[in-house]
CSV table of C-alpha atoms in Angstrom, one decimal:
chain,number,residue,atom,x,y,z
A,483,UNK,CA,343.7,27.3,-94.6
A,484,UNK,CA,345.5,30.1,-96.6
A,485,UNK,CA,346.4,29.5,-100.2
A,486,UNK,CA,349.7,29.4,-101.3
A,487,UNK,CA,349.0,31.1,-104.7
A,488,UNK,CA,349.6,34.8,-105.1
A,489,UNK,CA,347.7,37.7,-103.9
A,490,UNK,CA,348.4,40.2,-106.4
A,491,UNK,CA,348.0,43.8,-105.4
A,492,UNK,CA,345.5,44.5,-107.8
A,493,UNK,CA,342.4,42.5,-108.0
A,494,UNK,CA,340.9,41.1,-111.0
A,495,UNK,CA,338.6,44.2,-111.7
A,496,UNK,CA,341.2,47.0,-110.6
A,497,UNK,CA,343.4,45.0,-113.7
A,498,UNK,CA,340.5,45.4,-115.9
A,499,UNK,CA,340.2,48.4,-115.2
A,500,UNK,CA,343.6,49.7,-115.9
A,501,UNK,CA,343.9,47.7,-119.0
A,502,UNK,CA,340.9,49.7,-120.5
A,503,UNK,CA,342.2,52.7,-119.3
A,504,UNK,CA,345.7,52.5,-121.1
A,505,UNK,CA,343.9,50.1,-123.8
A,506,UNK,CA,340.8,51.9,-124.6
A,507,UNK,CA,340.5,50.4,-128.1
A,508,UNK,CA,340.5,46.9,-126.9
A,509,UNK,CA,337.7,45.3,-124.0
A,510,UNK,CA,340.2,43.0,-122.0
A,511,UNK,CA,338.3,39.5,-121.7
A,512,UNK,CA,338.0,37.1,-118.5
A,513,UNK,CA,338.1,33.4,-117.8
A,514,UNK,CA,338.8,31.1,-115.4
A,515,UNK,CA,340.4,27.7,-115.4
A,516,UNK,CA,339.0,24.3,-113.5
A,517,UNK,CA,341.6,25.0,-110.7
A,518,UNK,CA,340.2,28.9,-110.3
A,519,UNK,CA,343.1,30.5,-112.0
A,520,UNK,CA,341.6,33.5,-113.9
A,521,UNK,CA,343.1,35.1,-116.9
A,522,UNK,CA,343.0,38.2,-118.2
A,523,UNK,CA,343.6,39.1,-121.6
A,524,UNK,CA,344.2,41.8,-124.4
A,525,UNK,CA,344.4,41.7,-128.0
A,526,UNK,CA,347.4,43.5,-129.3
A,527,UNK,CA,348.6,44.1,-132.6
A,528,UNK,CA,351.8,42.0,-133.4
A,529,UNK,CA,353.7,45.1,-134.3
A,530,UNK,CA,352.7,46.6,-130.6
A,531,UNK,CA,352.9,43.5,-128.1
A,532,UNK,CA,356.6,43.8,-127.3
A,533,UNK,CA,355.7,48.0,-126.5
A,534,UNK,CA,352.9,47.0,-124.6
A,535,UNK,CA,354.3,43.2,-122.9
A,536,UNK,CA,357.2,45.5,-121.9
A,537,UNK,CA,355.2,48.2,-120.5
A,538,UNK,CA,353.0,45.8,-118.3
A,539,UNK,CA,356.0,43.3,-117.3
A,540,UNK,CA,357.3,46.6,-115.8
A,541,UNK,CA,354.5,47.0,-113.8
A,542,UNK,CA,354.2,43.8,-112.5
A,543,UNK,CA,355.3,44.9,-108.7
A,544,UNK,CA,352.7,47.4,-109.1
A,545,UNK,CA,350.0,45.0,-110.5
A,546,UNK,CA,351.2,41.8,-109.0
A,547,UNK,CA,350.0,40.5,-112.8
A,548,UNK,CA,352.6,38.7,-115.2
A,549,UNK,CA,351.8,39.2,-118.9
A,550,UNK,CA,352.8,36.8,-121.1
A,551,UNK,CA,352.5,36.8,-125.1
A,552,UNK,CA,350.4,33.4,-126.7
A,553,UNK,CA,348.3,32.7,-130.0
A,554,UNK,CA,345.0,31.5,-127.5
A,555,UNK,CA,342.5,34.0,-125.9
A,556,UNK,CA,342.0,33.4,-122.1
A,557,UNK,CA,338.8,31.4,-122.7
A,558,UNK,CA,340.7,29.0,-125.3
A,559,UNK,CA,343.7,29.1,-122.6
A,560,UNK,CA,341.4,28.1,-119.7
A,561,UNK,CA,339.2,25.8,-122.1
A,562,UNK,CA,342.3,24.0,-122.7
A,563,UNK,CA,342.1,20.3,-122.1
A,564,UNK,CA,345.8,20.2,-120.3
A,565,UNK,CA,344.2,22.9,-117.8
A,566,UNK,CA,341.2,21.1,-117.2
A,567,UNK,CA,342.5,18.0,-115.7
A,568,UNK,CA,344.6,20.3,-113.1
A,569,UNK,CA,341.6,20.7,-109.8
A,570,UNK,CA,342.4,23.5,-106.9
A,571,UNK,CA,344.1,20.8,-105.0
A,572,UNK,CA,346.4,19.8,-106.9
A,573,UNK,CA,347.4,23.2,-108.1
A,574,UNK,CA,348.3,23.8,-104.5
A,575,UNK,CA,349.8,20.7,-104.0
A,576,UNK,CA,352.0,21.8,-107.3
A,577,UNK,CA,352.4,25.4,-106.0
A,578,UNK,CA,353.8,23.7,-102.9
A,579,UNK,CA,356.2,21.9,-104.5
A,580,UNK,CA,357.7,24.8,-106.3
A,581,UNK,CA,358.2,27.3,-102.8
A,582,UNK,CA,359.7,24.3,-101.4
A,583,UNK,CA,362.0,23.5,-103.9
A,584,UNK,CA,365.7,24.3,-104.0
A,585,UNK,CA,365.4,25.9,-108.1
A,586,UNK,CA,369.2,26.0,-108.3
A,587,UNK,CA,369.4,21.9,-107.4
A,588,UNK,CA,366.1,21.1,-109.2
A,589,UNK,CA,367.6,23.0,-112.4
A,590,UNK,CA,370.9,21.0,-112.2
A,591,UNK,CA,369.2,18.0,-112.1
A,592,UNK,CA,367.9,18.6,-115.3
A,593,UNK,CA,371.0,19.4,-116.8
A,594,UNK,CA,372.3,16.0,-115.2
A,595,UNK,CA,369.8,13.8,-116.4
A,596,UNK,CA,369.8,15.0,-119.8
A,597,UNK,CA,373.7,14.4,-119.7
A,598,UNK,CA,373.1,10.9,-118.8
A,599,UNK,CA,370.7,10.2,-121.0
A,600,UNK,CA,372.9,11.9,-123.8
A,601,UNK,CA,375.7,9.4,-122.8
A,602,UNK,CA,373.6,6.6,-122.5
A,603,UNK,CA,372.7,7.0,-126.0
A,604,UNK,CA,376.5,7.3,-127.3
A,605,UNK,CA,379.4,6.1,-126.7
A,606,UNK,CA,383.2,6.3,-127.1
A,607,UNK,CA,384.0,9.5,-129.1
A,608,UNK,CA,380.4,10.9,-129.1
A,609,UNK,CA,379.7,10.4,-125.6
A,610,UNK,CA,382.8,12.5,-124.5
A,611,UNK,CA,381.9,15.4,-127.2
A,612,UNK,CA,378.5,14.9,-124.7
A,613,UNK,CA,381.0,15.5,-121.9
A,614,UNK,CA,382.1,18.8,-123.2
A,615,UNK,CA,379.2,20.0,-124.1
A,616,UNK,CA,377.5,19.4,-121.0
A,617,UNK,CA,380.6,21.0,-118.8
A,618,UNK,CA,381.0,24.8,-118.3
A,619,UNK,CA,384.1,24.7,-118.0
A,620,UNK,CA,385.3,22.4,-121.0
A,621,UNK,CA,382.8,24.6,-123.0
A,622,UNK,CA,383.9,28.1,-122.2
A,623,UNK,CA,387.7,27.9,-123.5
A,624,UNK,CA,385.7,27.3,-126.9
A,625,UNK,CA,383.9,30.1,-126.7
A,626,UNK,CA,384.6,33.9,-128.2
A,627,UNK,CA,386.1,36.5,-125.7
A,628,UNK,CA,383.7,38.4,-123.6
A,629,UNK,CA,381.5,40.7,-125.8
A,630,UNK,CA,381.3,44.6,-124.6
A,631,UNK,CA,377.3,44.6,-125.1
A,632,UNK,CA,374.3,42.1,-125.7
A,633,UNK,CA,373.6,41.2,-129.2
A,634,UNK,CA,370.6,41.8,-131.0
A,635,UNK,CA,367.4,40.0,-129.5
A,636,UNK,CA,365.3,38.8,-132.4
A,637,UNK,CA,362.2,37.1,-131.3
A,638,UNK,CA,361.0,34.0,-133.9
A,639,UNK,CA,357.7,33.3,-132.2
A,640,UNK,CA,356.3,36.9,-130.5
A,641,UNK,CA,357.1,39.3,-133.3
A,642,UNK,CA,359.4,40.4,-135.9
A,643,UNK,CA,360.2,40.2,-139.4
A,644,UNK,CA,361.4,36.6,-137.9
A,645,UNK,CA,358.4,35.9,-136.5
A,646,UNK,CA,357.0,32.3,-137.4
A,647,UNK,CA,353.1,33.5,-136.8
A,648,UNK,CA,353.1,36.4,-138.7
A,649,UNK,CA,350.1,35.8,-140.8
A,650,UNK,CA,348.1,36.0,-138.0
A,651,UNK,CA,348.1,39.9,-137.0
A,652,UNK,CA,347.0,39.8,-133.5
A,653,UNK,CA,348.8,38.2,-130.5
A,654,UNK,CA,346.8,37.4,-127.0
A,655,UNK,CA,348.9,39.5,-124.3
A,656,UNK,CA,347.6,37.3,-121.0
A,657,UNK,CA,347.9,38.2,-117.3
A,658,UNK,CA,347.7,36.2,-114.5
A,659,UNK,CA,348.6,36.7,-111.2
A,660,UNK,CA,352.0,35.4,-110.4
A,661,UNK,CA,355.0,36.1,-108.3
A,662,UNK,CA,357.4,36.1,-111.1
A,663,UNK,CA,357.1,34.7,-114.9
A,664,UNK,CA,358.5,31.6,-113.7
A,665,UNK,CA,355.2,30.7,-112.2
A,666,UNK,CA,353.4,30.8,-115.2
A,667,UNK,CA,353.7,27.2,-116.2
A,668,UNK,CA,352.7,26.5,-113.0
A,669,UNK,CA,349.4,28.2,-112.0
A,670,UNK,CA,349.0,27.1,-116.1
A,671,UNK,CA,350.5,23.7,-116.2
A,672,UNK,CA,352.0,22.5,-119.3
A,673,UNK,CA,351.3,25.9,-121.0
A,674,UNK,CA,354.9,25.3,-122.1
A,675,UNK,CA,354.8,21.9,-124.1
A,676,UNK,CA,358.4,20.1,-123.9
A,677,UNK,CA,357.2,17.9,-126.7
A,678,UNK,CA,359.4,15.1,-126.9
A,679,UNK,CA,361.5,15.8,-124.0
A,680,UNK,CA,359.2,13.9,-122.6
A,681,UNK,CA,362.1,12.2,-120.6
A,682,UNK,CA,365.6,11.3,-120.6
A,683,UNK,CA,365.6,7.7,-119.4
A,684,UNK,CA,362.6,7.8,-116.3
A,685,UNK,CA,363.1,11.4,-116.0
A,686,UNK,CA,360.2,13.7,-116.9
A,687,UNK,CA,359.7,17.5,-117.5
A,688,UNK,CA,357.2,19.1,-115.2
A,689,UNK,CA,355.6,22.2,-114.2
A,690,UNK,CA,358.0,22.9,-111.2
A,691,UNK,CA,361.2,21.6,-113.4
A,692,UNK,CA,360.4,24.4,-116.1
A,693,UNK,CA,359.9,27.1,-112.9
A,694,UNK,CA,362.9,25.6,-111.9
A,695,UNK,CA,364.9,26.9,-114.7
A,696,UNK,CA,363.2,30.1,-115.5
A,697,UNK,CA,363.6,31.3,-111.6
A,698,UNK,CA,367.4,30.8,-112.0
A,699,UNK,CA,367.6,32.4,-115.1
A,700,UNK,CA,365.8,35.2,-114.0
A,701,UNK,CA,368.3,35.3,-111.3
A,702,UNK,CA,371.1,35.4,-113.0
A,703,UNK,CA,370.3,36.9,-116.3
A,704,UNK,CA,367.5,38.8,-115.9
A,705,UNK,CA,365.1,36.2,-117.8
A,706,UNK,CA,361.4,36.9,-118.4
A,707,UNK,CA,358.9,35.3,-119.8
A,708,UNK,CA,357.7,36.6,-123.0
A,709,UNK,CA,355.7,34.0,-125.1
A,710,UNK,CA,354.7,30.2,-124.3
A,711,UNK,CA,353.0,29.2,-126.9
A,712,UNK,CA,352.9,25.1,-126.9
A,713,UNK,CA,355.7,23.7,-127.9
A,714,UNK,CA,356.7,27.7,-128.3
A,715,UNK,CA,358.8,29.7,-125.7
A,716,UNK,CA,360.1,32.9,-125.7
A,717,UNK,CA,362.8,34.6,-122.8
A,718,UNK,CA,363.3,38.6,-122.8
A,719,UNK,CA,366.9,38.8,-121.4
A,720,UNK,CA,367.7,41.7,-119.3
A,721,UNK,CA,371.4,40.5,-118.8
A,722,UNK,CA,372.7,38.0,-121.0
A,723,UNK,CA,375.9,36.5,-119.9
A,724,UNK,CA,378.7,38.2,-122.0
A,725,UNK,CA,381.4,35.9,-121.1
A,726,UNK,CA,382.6,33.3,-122.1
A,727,UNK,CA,382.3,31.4,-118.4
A,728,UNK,CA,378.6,32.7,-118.6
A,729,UNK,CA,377.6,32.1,-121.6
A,730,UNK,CA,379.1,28.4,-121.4
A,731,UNK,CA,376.9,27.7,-118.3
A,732,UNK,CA,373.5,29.3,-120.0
A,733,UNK,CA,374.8,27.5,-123.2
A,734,UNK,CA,374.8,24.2,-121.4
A,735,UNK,CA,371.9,24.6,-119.2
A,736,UNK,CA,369.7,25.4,-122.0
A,737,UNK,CA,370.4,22.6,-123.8
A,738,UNK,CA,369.9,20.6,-121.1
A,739,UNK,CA,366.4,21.7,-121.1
A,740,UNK,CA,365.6,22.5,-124.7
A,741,UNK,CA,368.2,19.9,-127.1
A,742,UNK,CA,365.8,20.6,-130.2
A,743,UNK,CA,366.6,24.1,-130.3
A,744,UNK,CA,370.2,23.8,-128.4
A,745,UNK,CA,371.8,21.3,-130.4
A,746,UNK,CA,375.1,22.8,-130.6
A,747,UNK,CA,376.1,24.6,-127.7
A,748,UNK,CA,379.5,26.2,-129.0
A,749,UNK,CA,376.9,27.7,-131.1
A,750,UNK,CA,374.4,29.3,-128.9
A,751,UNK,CA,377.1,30.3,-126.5
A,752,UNK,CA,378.5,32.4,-129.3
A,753,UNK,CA,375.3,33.7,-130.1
A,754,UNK,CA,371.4,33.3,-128.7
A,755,UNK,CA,372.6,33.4,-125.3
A,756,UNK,CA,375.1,36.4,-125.7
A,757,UNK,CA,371.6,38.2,-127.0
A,758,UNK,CA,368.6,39.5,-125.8
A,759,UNK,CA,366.6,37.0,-126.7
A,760,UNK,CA,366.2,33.5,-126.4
A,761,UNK,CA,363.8,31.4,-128.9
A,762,UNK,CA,362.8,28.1,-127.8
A,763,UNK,CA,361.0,24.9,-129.5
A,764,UNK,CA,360.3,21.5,-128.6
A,765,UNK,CA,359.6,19.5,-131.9
């Protein structure tokens, strides 16, 4: 029986290869978590890894290899005790899930439940303030007119002045072999740690609702994957939504799946999502 992971079109060693080829000046390291997912990793200068994540995202149809930024080597990353309890079957049986999955509908229902759960929680006044900030189109009219370019991306957790790691000089830039970024979190699950998401009512974050998401924003905004990090996530946006329609539906969506960061969506729709970048955290 086939697997329904990703073949990449470079293999592990052609990867390693290239890396120390374009790299010289770092040995890429190898490891392998308990479901046979092996990483490959670089260590890059926190001034460089948006240069080099950039460089490497771009070849990713070449490669068939997503990079993605984190604090952890590949051994710590495959070590990890979240990883360890994932076996090959159930990785498939995950990965399954995901290519079966409508992302659009999975990535409403989050939106949905977190709505409910938001309105469970308040009532008269508050829970129709919920109401509009949960609803595109009661959102956008409160919104700025449409903006003629993206606004500056500053990253909080990859790099930067901004950047909340910055005493530690050296970031982890980690491949593994994916169709798209929004796969990470699954062929790694809970690499991304929703923290106390951790459910609105009986509904739970999982691996396929967080590809869910990061498909359809990659489908309509140009959304990669740049740093996950814990309780730490990091999008590169190609095309943020410069309207106020747009930026009302990425507004609400991502506070649907991140409120700790998203608490006010008038807010981000005026500003993270209008840029190109967009800084996550789950407390």
């Amino acid at each position: 029986m086939s697997s329904l992971l990703h073949r990449p079109r470079l293999d592990a060693d052609g990867l390693v290869r290239a890396l120390r080829a374009r790299l010289p000046q770092v040995g890429p390291q190898r490891a392998t978590t308990a479901a046979g997912v092996e990483v490959i990793g670089v260590s890059v200068a926190r001034d460089r890894v948006r240069e080099v994540w950039d460089e490497w995202r771009g070849r990713h149809g070449e490669t068939g290899w997503w990079p993605f930024v984190t604090l952890l080597s590949p051994d710590a990353l495959a070590r990890s005790s979240r990883h360890s309890g994932v076996d090959a079957a159930a990785l498939e049986d995950l990965m399954a899930e995901v290519l079966r999955q409508d992302h659009d509908a999975r990535a409403a229902s989050v939106v949905v439940s977190a709505l409910r759960w938001s309105a469970w929680e308040d009532s008269g006044e508050d829970r129709e303030e919920w109401c509009d900030d949960y609803d595109p189109d009661r959102l956008a009219p409160r919104l700025g007119p449409q903006l003629a370019e993206p606004l500056p991306g500053v990253s909080r957790w990859g790099c930067g002045d901004r950047d909340v790691f910055r005493g530690r000089n050296r970031r982890w830039l980690n491949f593994v072999a994916v169709r798209g970024g929004h796969e990470v979190p699954v062929v790694l699950p809970y690499v991304i740690g929703t923290g106390n998401w951790c459910g609105y009512g009986d509904r739970f974050l999982t691996p396929a609702d967080d590809a869910a998401l990061l498909r359809r924003w990659h489908e309509q905004w140009g959304a990669g994957l740049f740093l996950a990090q814990g309780a730490y996530l990091e999008l590169v946006v190609d095309r943020p939504p410069l309207d106020p329609r747009g930026a009302a539906q990425a507004a609400t969506e991502l506070m649907g799946y991140c409120r700790d960061t998203v608490q006010a969506p008038r807010s981000a729709g005026d500003g993270m999502v209008r840029s190109s970048v967009w800084s996550l955290w789950w407390d």
